[in-house]
XYZ file of C-alpha atoms in Angstrom:
643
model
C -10.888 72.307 -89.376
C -10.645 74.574 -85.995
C -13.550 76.602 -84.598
C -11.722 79.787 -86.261
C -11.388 78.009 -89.628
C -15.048 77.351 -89.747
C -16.212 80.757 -88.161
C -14.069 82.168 -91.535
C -15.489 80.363 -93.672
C -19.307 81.239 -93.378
C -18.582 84.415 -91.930
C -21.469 86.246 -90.489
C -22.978 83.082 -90.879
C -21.653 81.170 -88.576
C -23.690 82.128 -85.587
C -26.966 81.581 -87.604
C -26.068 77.782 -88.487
C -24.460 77.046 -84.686
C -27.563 76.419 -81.716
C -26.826 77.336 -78.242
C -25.305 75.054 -75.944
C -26.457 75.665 -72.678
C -25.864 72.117 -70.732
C -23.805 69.214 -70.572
C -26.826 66.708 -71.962
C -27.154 68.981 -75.159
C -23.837 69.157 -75.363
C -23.397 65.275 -75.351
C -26.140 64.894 -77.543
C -24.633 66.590 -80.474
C -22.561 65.671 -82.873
C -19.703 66.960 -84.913
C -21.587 67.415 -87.723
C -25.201 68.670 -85.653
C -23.156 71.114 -84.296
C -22.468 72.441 -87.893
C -25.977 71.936 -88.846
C -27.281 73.299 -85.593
C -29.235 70.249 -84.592
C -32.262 68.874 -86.482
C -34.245 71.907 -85.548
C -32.519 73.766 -88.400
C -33.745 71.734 -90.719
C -37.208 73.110 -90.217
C -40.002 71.498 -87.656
C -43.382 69.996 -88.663
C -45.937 72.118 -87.825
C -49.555 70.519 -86.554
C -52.569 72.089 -87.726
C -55.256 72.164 -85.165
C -57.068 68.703 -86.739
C -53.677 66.482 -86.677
C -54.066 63.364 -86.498
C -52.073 60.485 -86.998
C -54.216 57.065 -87.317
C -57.042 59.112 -85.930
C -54.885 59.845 -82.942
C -54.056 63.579 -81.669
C -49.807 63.615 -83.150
C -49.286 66.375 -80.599
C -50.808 68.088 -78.028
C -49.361 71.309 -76.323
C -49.244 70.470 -72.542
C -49.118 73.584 -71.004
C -51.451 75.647 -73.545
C -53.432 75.176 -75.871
C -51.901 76.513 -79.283
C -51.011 73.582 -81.955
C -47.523 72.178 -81.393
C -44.603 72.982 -83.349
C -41.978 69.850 -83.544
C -38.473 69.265 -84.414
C -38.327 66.152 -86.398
C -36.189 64.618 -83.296
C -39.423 65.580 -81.293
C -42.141 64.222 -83.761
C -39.646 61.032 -84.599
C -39.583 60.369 -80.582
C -43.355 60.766 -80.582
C -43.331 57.953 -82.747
C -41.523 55.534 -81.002
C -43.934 56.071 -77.991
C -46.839 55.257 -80.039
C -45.677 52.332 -81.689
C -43.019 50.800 -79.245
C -45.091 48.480 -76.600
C -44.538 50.165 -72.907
C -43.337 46.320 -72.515
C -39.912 45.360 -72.479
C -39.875 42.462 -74.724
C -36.271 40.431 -75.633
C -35.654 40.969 -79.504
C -37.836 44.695 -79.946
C -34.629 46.364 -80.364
C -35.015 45.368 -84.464
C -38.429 47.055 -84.082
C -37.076 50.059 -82.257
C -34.529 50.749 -84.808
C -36.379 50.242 -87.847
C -38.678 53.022 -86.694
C -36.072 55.330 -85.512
C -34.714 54.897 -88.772
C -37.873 55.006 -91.143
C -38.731 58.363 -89.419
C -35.428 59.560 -89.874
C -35.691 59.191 -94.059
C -38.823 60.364 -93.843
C -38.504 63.627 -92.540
C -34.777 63.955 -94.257
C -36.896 63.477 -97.408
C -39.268 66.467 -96.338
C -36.181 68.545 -95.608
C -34.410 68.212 -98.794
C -37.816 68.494 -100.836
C -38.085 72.058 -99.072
C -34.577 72.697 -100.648
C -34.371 75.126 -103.306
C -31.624 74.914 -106.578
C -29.995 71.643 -105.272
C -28.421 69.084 -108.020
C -28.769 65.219 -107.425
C -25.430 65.237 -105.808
C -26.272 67.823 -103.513
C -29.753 66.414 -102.720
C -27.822 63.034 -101.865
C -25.598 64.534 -99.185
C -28.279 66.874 -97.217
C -30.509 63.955 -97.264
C -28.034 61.549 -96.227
C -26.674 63.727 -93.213
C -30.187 65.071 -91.980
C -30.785 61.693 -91.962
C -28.114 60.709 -89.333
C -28.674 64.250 -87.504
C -32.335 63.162 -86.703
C -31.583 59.257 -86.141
C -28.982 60.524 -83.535
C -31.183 62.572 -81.541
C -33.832 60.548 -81.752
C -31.753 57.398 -80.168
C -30.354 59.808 -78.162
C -32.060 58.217 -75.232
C -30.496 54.620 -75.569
C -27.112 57.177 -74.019
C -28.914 58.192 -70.794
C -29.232 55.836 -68.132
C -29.946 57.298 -64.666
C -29.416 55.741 -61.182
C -33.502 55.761 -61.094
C -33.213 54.075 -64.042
C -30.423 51.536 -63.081
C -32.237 50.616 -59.642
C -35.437 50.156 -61.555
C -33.492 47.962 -63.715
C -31.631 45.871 -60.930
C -35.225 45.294 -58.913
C -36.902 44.496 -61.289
C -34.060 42.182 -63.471
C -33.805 40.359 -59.935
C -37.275 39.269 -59.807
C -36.726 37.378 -63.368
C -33.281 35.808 -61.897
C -35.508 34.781 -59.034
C -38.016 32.804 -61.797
C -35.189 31.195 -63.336
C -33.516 30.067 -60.201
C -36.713 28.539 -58.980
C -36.853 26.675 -62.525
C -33.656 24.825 -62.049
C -33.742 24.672 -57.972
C -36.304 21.409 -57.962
C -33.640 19.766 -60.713
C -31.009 18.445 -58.194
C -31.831 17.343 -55.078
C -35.049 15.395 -55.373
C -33.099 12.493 -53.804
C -31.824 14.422 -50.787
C -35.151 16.005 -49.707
C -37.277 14.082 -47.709
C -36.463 10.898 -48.953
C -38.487 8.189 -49.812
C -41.509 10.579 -51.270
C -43.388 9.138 -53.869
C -42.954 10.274 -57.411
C -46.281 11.951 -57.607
C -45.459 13.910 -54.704
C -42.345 15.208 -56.237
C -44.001 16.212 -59.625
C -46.672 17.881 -58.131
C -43.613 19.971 -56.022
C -42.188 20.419 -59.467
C -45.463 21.038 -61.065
C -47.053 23.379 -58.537
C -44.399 26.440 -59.494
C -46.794 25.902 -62.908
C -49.640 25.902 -60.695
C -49.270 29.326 -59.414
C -47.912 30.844 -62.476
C -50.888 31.512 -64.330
C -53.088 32.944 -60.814
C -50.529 35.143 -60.950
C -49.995 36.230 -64.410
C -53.574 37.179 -64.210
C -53.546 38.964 -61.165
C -50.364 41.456 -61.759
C -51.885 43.140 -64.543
C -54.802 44.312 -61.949
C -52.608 44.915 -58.909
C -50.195 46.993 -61.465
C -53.782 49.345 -62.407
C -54.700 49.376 -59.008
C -51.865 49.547 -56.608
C -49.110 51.137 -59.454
C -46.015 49.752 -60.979
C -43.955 49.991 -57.907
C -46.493 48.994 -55.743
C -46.850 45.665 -57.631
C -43.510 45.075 -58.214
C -42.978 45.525 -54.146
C -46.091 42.788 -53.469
C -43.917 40.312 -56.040
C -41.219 41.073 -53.623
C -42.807 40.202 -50.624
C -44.528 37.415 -52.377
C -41.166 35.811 -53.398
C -40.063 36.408 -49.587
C -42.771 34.106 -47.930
C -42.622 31.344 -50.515
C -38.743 31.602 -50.169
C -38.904 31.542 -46.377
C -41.743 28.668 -45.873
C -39.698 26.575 -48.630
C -36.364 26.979 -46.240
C -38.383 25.739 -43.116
C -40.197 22.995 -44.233
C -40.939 20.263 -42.655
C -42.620 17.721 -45.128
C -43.058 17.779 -48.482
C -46.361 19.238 -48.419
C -45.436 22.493 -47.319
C -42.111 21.834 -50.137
C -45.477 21.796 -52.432
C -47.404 24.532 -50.943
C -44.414 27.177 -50.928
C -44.044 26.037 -54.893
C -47.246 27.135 -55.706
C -46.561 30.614 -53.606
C -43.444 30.939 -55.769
C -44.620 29.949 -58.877
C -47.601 32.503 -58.143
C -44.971 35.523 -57.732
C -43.208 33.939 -61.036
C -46.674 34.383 -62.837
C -46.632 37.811 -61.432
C -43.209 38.936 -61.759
C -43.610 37.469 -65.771
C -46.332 40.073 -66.375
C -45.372 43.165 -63.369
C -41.491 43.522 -64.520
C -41.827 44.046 -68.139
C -44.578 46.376 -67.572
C -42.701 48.467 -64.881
C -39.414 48.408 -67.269
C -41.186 48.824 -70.288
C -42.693 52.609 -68.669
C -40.047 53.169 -66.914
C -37.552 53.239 -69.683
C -37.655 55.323 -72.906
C -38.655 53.273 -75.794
C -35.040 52.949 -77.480
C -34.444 50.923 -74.327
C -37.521 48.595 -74.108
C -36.044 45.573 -76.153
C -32.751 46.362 -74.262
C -34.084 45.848 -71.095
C -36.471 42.835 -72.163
C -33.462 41.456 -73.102
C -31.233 41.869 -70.219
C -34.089 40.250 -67.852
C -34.348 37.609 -70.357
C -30.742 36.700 -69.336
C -31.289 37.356 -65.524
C -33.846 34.088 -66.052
C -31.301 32.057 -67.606
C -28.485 32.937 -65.716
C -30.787 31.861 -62.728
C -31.111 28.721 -64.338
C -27.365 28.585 -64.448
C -26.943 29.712 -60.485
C -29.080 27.069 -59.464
C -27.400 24.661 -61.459
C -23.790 25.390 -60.005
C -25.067 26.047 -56.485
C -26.274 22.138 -56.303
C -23.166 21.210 -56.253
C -22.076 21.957 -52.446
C -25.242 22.298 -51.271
C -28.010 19.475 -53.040
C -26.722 17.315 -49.735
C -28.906 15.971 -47.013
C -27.562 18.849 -44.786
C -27.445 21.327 -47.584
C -30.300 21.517 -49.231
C -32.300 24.130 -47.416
C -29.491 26.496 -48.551
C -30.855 26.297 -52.063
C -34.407 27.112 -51.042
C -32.983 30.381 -49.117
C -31.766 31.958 -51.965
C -34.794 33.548 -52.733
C -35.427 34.776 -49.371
C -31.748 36.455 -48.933
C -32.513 37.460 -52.281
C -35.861 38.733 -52.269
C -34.496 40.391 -48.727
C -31.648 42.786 -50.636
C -34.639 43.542 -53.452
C -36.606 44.876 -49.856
C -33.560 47.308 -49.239
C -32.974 48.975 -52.148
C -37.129 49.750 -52.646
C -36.582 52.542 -50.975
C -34.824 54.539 -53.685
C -37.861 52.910 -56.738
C -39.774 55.491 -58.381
C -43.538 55.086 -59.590
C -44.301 54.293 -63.360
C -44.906 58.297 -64.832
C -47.091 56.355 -66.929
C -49.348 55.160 -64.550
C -49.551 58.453 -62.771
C -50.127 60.586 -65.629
C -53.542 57.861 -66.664
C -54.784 58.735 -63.358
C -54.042 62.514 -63.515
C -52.393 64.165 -66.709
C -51.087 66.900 -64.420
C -49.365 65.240 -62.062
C -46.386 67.172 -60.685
C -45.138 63.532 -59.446
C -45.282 61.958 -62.618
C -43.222 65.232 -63.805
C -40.445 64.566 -61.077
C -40.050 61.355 -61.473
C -39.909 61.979 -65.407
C -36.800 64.289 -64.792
C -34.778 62.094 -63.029
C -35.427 59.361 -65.026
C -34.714 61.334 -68.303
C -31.902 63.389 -66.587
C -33.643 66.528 -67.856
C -32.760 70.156 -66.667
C -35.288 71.547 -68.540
C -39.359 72.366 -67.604
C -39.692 72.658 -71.342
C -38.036 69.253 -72.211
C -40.109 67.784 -69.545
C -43.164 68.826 -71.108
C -42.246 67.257 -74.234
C -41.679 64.565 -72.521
C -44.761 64.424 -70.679
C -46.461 65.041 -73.815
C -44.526 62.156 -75.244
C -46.360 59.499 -72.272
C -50.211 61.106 -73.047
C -49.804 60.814 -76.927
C -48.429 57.028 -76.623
C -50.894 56.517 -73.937
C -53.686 57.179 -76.255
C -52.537 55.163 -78.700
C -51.850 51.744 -76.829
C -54.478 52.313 -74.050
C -57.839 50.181 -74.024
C -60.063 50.505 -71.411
C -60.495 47.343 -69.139
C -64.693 47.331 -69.438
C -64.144 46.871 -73.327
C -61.374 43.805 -73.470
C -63.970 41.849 -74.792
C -64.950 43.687 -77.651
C -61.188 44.733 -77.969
C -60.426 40.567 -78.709
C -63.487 40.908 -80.906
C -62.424 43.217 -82.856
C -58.897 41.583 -82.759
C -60.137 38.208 -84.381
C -62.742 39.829 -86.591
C -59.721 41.178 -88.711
C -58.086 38.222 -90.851
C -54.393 39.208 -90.446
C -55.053 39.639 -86.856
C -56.621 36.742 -86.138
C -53.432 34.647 -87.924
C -51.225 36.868 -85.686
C -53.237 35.758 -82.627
C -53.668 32.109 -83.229
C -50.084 31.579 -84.600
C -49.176 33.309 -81.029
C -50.956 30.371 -79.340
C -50.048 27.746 -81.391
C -46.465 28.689 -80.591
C -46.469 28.963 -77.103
C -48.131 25.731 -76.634
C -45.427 24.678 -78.778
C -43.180 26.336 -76.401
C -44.030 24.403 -73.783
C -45.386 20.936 -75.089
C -41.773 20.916 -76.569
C -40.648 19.645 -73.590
C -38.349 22.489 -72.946
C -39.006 22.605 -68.979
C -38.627 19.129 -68.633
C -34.936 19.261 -68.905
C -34.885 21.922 -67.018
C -36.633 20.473 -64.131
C -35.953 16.588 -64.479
C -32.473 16.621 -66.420
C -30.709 15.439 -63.555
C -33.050 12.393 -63.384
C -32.916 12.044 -67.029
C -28.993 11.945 -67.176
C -28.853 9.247 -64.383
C -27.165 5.525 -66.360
C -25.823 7.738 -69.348
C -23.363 10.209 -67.878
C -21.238 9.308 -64.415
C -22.280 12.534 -62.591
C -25.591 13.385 -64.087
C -25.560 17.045 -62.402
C -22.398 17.856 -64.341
C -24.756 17.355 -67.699
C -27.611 19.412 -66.039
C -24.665 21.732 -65.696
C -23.786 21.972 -69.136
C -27.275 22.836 -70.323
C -27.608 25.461 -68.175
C -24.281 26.972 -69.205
C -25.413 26.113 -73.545
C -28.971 28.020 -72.263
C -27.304 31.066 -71.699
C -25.236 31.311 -74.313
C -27.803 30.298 -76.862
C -30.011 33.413 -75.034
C -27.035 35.960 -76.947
C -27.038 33.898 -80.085
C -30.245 34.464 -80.126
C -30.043 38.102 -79.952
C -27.568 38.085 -82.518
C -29.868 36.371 -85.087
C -32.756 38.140 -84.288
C -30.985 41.084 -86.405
C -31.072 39.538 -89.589
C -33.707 36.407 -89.725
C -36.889 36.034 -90.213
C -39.192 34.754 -87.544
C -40.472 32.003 -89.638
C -37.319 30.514 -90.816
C -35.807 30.987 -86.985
C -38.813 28.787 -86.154
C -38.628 26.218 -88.568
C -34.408 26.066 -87.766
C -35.839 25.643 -84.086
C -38.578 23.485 -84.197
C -36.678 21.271 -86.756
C -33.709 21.100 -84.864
C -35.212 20.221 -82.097
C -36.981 17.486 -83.539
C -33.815 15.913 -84.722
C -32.636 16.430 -81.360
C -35.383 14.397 -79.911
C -34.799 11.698 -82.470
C -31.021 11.195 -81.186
C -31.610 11.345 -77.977
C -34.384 8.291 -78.248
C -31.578 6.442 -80.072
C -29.348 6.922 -77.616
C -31.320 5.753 -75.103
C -32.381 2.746 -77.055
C -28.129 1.668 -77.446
C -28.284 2.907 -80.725
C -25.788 5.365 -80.757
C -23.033 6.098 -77.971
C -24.601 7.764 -74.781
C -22.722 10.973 -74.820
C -24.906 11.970 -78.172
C -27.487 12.453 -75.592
C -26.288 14.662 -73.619
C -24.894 16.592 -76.940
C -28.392 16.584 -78.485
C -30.010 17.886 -75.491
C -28.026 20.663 -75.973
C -28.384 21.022 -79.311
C -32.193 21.085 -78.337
C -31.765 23.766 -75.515
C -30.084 26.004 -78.339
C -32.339 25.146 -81.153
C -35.472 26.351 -78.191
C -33.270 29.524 -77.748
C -33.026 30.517 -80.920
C -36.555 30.141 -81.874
C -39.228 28.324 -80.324
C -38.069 30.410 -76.913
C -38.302 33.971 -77.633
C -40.271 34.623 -80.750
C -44.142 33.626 -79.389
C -43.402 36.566 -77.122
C -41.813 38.953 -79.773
C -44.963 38.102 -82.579
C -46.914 40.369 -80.618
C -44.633 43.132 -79.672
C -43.473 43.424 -83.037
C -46.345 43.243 -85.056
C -50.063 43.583 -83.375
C -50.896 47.161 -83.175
C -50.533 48.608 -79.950
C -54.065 48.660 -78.509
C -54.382 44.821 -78.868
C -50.668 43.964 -77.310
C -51.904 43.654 -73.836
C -54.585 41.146 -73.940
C -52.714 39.306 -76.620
C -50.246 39.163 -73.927
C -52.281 38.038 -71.362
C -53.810 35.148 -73.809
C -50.109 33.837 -74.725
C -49.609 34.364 -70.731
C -52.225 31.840 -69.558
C -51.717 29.561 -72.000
C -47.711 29.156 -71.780
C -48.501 28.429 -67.669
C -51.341 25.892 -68.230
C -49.139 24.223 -70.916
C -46.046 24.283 -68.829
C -48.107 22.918 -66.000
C -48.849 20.009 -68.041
C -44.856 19.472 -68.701
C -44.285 19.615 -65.359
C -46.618 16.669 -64.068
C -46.533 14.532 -67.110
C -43.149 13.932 -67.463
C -42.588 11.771 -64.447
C -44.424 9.340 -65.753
C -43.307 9.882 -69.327
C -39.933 8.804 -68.423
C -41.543 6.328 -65.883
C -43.382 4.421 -67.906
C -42.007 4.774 -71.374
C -38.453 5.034 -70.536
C -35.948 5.390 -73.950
C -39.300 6.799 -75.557
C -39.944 9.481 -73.038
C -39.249 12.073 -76.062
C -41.605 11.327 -78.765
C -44.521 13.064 -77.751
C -42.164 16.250 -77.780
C -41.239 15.452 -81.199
C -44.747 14.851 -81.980
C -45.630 18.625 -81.080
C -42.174 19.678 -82.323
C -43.281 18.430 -86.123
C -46.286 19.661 -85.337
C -45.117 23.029 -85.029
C -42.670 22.684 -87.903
C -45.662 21.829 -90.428
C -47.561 25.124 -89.105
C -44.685 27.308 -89.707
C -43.847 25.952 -92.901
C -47.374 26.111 -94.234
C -49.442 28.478 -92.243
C -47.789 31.076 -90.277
C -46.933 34.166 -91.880
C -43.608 35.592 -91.885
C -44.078 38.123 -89.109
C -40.380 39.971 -89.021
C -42.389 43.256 -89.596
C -42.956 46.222 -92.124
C -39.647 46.457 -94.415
C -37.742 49.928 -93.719
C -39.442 50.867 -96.981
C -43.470 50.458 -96.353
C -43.027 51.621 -92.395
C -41.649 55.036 -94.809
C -44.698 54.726 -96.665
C -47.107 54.056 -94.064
C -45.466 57.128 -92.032
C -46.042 59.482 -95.472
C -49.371 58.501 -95.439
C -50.842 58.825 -91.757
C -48.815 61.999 -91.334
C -49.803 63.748 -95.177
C -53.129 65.418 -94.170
C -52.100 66.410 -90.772
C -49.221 67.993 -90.718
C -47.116 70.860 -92.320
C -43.227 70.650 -92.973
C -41.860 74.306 -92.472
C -38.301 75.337 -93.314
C -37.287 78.615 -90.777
C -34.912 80.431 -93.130
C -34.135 82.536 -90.750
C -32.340 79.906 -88.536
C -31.369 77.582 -90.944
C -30.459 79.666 -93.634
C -31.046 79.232 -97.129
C -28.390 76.855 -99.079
C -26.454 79.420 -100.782
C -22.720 79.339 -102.354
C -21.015 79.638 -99.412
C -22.930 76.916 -97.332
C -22.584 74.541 -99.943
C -18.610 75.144 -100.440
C -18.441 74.670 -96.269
C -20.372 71.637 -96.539
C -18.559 70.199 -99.132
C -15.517 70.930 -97.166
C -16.955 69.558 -94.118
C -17.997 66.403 -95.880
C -14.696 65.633 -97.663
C -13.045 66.109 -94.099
C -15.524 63.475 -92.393
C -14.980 60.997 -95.743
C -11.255 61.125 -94.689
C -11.915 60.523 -91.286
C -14.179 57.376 -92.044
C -11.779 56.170 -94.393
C -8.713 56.264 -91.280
C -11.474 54.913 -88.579
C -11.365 58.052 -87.214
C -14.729 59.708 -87.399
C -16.131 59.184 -83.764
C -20.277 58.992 -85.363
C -21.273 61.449 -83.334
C -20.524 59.372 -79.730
C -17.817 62.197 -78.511
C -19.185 64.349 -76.601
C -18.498 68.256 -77.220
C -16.243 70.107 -75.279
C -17.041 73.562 -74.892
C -13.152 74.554 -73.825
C -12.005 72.849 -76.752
C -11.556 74.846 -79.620
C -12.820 72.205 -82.011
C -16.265 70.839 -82.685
């Protein structure tokens, strides 16, 4: 149906039921059928009386005066996500960041078609069905803007995780080649002293992030990455090879806790699991890199080219820092009026609008409040935290897990695997090779699975399979079974970590503890993953030293271990089903706000908005059926002389 034929058919209508577009981002925001609607604000808006409060927090605050808000359900579904979407970019949130979009979306399609008036069943179905995708579309409207702020934030920060999981792999290779004749000790503790760092640093990004801001921090990682890189390429015994290990594996520690801070504020929060996963697969791919680049270069006169990766690499970060922007997160906690912050949110956001800005702005102070805890109360913040019994088994299945994580044994393939390979495969680099290849892809199985398991059972297929895994490679080893099981169930292993025992210690907290308690659950899991991947590090020299074949049974100790915990104690932690988040929305949101339909602007549902609707809907049915209907991803041309 043309413009005309519409215009026709609601008459004098038509004008009422059409919004203005007055810029390209509305007009690529909208969809066939919110152009007929006129956008989720003509479905009403939820006013907030002067008490609102959602959870005890403010649900919206007028930035620039002091009358009680009035929201489009796009608006108050976006406030949402701020509140309850970590400002961390976490791999696997995206579930979380759907299920909310969506949950908000039924609920305020229900308010909207309980405001109708003289609406049968079938009717009822079909407005509550397309408000429903009107407000879900706007509301993930900003998973369609990305901005060159945005994309150099992204590539920075991205790089400094590529540079963590190059310097995982990089030791793997060439122990033989540099400095030979070192003592096995000293080579652990080079291996072991990346661990070393890692945790000084984890706890010291989080302050220097407060302190100096998000791009400040980020540009000290940098820097930090640059002298380790540098003093690792010129050194001269293998002392300094240990000392410029424990530099790096301090800006690792850093980087671990800076980047997904910086990303996680930086982008909206439709993007946050997004972008946790993409640096998730910067670290692997590094892996990977480091893997192929031994090849030419893990030589007597090649091996310094390794270590000066991260310097040329950390160098090109240096360039492009120029054109970073500051967190508007951090600026607006230190001043709610910054005109910065307000900048830097328009660019980011693409915005041409003060107004939209605002909202915005408003959007960072209302999630603020809720996620913010002052740094003189973390202690009684962790009190509180393991006072409450579902907490507490949140937190200390967190910790089990990540020591799990590490006491798995997972880095000591990926620092020793070479070693390990040598007697069962001819060129033992080619297997270290292999895993590194299996490690990425396993990173986007992952992410596939993550959609539609459950944490627990994705940790008891991990820790499981890994245990079997363990079991076949000690056969092997003991002439058992035929050598090249070995290498097949150490990748096996590297994909059952992947799937499992890899990303979900991280994700329990993003996904489930509240907001206010993410950050120092973070922290916690944070120290504990480095102290326990320290351990991994230095052991495991002398595990395959001195017990040879066996070197893998105390990682299928902790592996069955784990397995028993998950099975019998940890909860299933996938999150609130689409139904109770609903629920739990209807109730924090009943006393404090006020669901207003403007008949004015929207219209009442008469006969002849209910036979164009029909008309329209029958139209779109045909379109689905053909795999024509575009879903509301074409943008609207405003010379075209169809919607």
């Amino acid at each position: 149906m043309t413009r005309e034929e519409k215009k026709k058919l609601l008459g004098d209508r038509y004008e009422k039921y059409t919004i203005p577009i007055d810029s390209e981002l509305a007009r690529s925001a909208r969809s066939h059928s919110a152009g007929m609607l006129g956008g989720s604000s003509s479905l009403g808006n939820f006013r907030v009386t002067g008490d609102a409060t959602a959870g005890g927090l403010t649900k919206a605050i007028s930035v620039s005066g002091s009358s009680p808000a009035t929201l489009t359900p796009s608006e108050l579904g976006r406030q949402e996500l701020y509140t309850q979407v970590p400002f961390q970019a976490v791999f696997g949130l995206q579930r979380k960041e759907r299920e909310i979009s969506k949950a908000f979306a039924n609920y305020a399609a229900d308010l909207d078609v309980a405001s109708a008036k003289d609406l049968s069943d079938k009717e009822k179905s079909l407005r509550q069905s397309q408000a429903s995708m009107i407000i879900l579309d706007e509301i993930e409207f900003d998973a369609q803007v990305v901005t060159t702020p945005l994309v150099f934030a992204i590539i920075v920060a991205s790089t400094c995780q590529f540079l963590v999981g190059y310097n995982t792999g990089v030791m793997n290779a060439p122990e033989k080649v540099v400095f030979p004749g070192h003592s096995t000790t000293a080579w652990a503790m080079a291996v072991a002293a990346f661990a070393v760092g890692g945790p000084f640093g984890a706890a010291l990004g989080g302050k220097m992030a407060d302190q100096r801001g998000r791009r400040g921090a980020m540009l000290i990682d940098v820097w930090i990455f640059l002298f380790g890189g540098l003093l690792q390429t010129i050194a001269q015994d293998i002392l300094t090879i240990i000392i410029a290990r424990l530099i790096i594996g301090f800006a690792s520690g850093y980087s671990s806790t800076v980047v997904p801070i910086y990303l996680g504020e930086m982008a909206p929060p439709t993007l946050r699991g997004t972008l946790g996963t993409l640096t998730q697969f910067c670290l692997v791919i590094g892996i990977l890199i480091a893997d192929l680049m031994a090849f030419p270069f893990a030589t007597e006169g090649g091996w310094r080219v390794l270590f000066a990766v991260t310097m040329i690499v950390a160098i090109l970060q240096l360039l492009m820092s120029p054109f970073l922007l500051e967190s508007p997160r951090w600026l607006l906690n230190r001043d709610p009026s910054s005109l910065r912050a307000r900048y830097i949110i328009k660019r980011l956001r693409g915005l041409r609008d003060e107004h939209q800005v605002e909202q915005e702005v408003g959007n960072f102070i209302i999630g603020e409040t809720a996620q913010h805890q002052d740094e003189g109360t973390q202690a009684s913040i962790l009190k509180e935290l393991w006072a409450h019994p579902k907490r507490r088994t949140l937190l200390l299945s967190s910790l089990v897990l990540q020591m799990g994580q590490q006491l798995s044994g997972i880095n000591a393939v990926f620092y020793y695997s070479t070693s390990f390979f040598e007697g069962i495969i001819s060129n033992p680099l080619i297997g270290t090779t292999i895993i590194g290849a299996v490690n990425v892809a396993a990173t986007y199985v992952a992410l596939l699975l993550m959609d539609s398991c459950g944490r627990k059972s994705l940790i008891l297929w991990s820790s499981g399979g890994m245990f079997l895994s363990c079991i076949v490679v000690v056969l092997s080893l003991l002439g058992f079974l035929n050598n090249i099981l070995a290498l097949v169930a150490v990748n096996v292993y590297v994909c059952c970590f992947e799937i499992g025992l890899g990303p979900i210690p991280w994700l329990i907290v993003a996904e489930v503890i509240e907001g206010k308690y993410v950050a120092i659950a973070m922290s916690l899991c944070s120290q504990l993953n480095w102290a326990c991947n320290f351990v991994v590090g230095m052991v495991f020299p002398y595990l395959n030293l001195y017990l040879g074949p066996y070197s893998f049974v105390p990682f299928a100790f902790v592996l069955g271990f784990v397995f028993f915990y998950a099975l019998f104690i940890l909860p299933e932690t996938q999150g609130k089903t689409p139904e109770e988040l609903v629920a739990e929305m209807a109730r924090r949101n009943s006393q404090s706000m006020v669901y207003e339909v403007n008949e004015d602007e929207a219209g009442a549902i008469d006969l002849e908005w209910r036979k164009a609707m029909e008309q329209l809907m029958k139209e779109e049915q045909a379109q689905m059926n053909k795999g024509t209907y575009d879903y509301g991803f074409q943008p609207i041309d405003s010379n075209s002389h169809n919607f």
